[in-house]
Amino acid sequence: MQDQILIEMKGVQKWYGGYQALRNVDLTVRRGEKIVLCGPSGSGKSTLIRCINRLEAIQQGSIVVNGHRLDDSIKAIDVVRQDVGMVFQSFNLFPHMTVLQNCMLAPIRARRISKTEAEAIARKYLERVRIGDQAEKYPAQLSGGQQQRVAIARALCMQPKVMLFDEPTSALDPEMVKEVLDTMIGLANDGMTMICVTHEMGFARQVADRVIFMADGQIIEEGAPDAFFRNPQHARTRQFLGEILAHH
Amino acid sequence: MAPHFGLPEFGFLLRGLQWTMLLTLVAFAGGCTAGLAVALLRTCGHKGVEWIVRIYIGIFQGTPLLLQLFVVYYGLALTGLKLEAFVAVAIGFTVNASAFLGEIWRGAIQAVPRGQTEAAMALGLHYSSRMRDVVLPQATRISLPATIGYLVQLIKGTSLAAIVGFIELARAGQIVSNQTFQPLLVFGVVGAMYFILCWPLSWWGSRMEARLALASQR
């Protein structure tokens, strides 16, 4: 049972100066589990996932990823980042590198594998996000949807145990949202452990094992998507869902 | 009877030009190397180190270059370290350039979007790879116009080296002018030489700037 748990956050507290961004957050993620995090802006959902790969430091509590306790040591941070892939709202592809180079850099530098091997892995995952024919292009030559799929492939090339998505479709034109969501659904169907910060409630219904609602840096409510959407317990959840679903 | 401005005089100016170019080259190469270190230390995230580097930059940006050259040439001589004029001014210009280039590149490094560093960190890349592979290539592009601009300033600025007796282009012009009593002609030629050296660089710099502005609009 114990090694079924991939991520365990306990009593996590995070401040930005005097502002408390996370209040006593507990979260346990099992292997293969798909979690959707939602909540109003400023609720701490992005901060929460950014703590998992230590893009943000926490002030109190503990985070264990794949059996490795995350502390301030470079070694611990290294080990955890090798296991955790991340996709950002603004893609953050490296603009001076081709799509292929974007995907090969980290495996070569961080995993120290050969160029040939890295290229084979990169081409495999680019194929998988159905963008293999664009491998020689630069990010600026691609549409937003294509760029985000490259970003997903780039993260997958490190063969992570869990993928974090930080509002991956928020910066996209509406007609490109589907291609990215479809890629994520494919990934979920392959059994990848995923934590997604998103307002795509259709995606949540289809893919999530658990939906978590956050407000003011706290987890307010969580549940299986069916129960969560049909019968939210808290007034804040109802208010949030009312606002967000009115737009869809 | 004073000699007229002829081939020998022109040759003398050309040798001055050579020294100007050599001094520029040495100072620029040295300044680039040290400037990179300054820029990296200035953005390393360690408060104490950043503070020390800030003082270093402040000293060299906040005092006249002339004074700095005096200190290296005469000041070090007082401590018993007698340097040749070229070595002294090369050191002076190098250190000065390291402060200015360091500050230009510090700005360029900080102008690379934060998301680039975050993506690199999320991929498990270490500091050296993050800088070498991700941040510096982009910062170099951003800083190129300002760097070229500084190089042009440096070329013209090397004329200050004359003050410690180093015969570069401007000083050579002064010597020839004093011999021939043809200041307009001599300094006209000297000016043309500086111009031929600097103008293409300036032109290249502003073209790079225009291209960058265009790229950032996309």
Short mmCIF file of C-alpha atoms in Angstrom, two decimals, chain A residues 93 97-105 107 117-139 142 145-158 179 183 187:
data_model
loop_
_atom_site.label_atom_id
_atom_site.label_comp_id
_atom_site.label_asym_id
_atom_site.label_seq_id
_atom_site.Cartn_x
_atom_site.Cartn_y
_atom_site.Cartn_z
CA LEU A 93 9.64 26.37 -24.87
CA MET A 97 16.17 25.76 -30.13
CA THR A 98 14.27 23.61 -32.56
CA VAL A 99 11.43 21.44 -31.32
CA LEU A 100 13.74 18.43 -31.38
CA GLN A 101 16.50 20.26 -29.48
CA ASN A 102 13.97 21.39 -26.89
CA CYS A 103 13.12 17.75 -26.26
CA MET A 104 16.71 16.47 -26.29
CA LEU A 105 18.33 19.01 -23.96
CA PRO A 107 17.75 14.01 -21.21
CA GLU A 117 19.38 7.84 -27.58
CA ALA A 118 17.98 11.26 -26.66
CA GLU A 119 16.93 11.85 -30.27
CA ALA A 120 15.19 8.49 -30.44
CA ILE A 121 13.27 9.24 -27.24
CA ALA A 122 12.43 12.76 -28.40
CA ARG A 123 11.12 11.55 -31.76
CA LYS A 124 9.06 8.87 -30.03
CA TYR A 125 7.27 11.35 -27.77
CA LEU A 126 6.89 13.97 -30.50
CA GLU A 127 5.21 11.25 -32.55
CA ARG A 128 3.02 10.46 -29.59
CA VAL A 129 1.76 14.04 -29.31
CA ARG A 130 1.32 13.88 -33.10
CA ILE A 131 3.84 16.56 -33.95
CA GLY A 132 6.73 14.43 -35.24
CA ASP A 133 6.74 16.17 -38.61
CA GLN A 134 7.51 19.55 -36.98
CA ALA A 135 10.66 18.39 -35.19
CA GLU A 136 13.02 20.66 -37.12
CA LYS A 137 10.96 23.83 -36.68
CA TYR A 138 11.41 26.56 -34.11
CA PRO A 139 8.68 27.19 -31.51
CA LEU A 142 4.16 26.68 -34.47
CA GLY A 145 -1.66 24.31 -29.47
CA GLN A 146 1.31 22.76 -31.23
CA GLN A 147 3.73 24.52 -28.88
CA GLN A 148 1.90 23.19 -25.86
CA ARG A 149 1.98 19.67 -27.26
CA VAL A 150 5.73 20.04 -27.77
CA ALA A 151 5.99 21.19 -24.14
CA ILE A 152 4.17 18.02 -23.08
CA ALA A 153 6.51 15.89 -25.21
CA ARG A 154 9.52 17.71 -23.79
CA ALA A 155 8.44 16.88 -20.24
CA LEU A 156 7.69 13.25 -21.18
CA CYS A 157 11.21 12.82 -22.59
CA MET A 158 12.49 12.86 -19.01
CA GLU A 179 -5.92 19.23 -29.34
CA THR A 183 -3.20 14.83 -25.77
CA LEU A 187 -1.67 10.47 -21.48
#
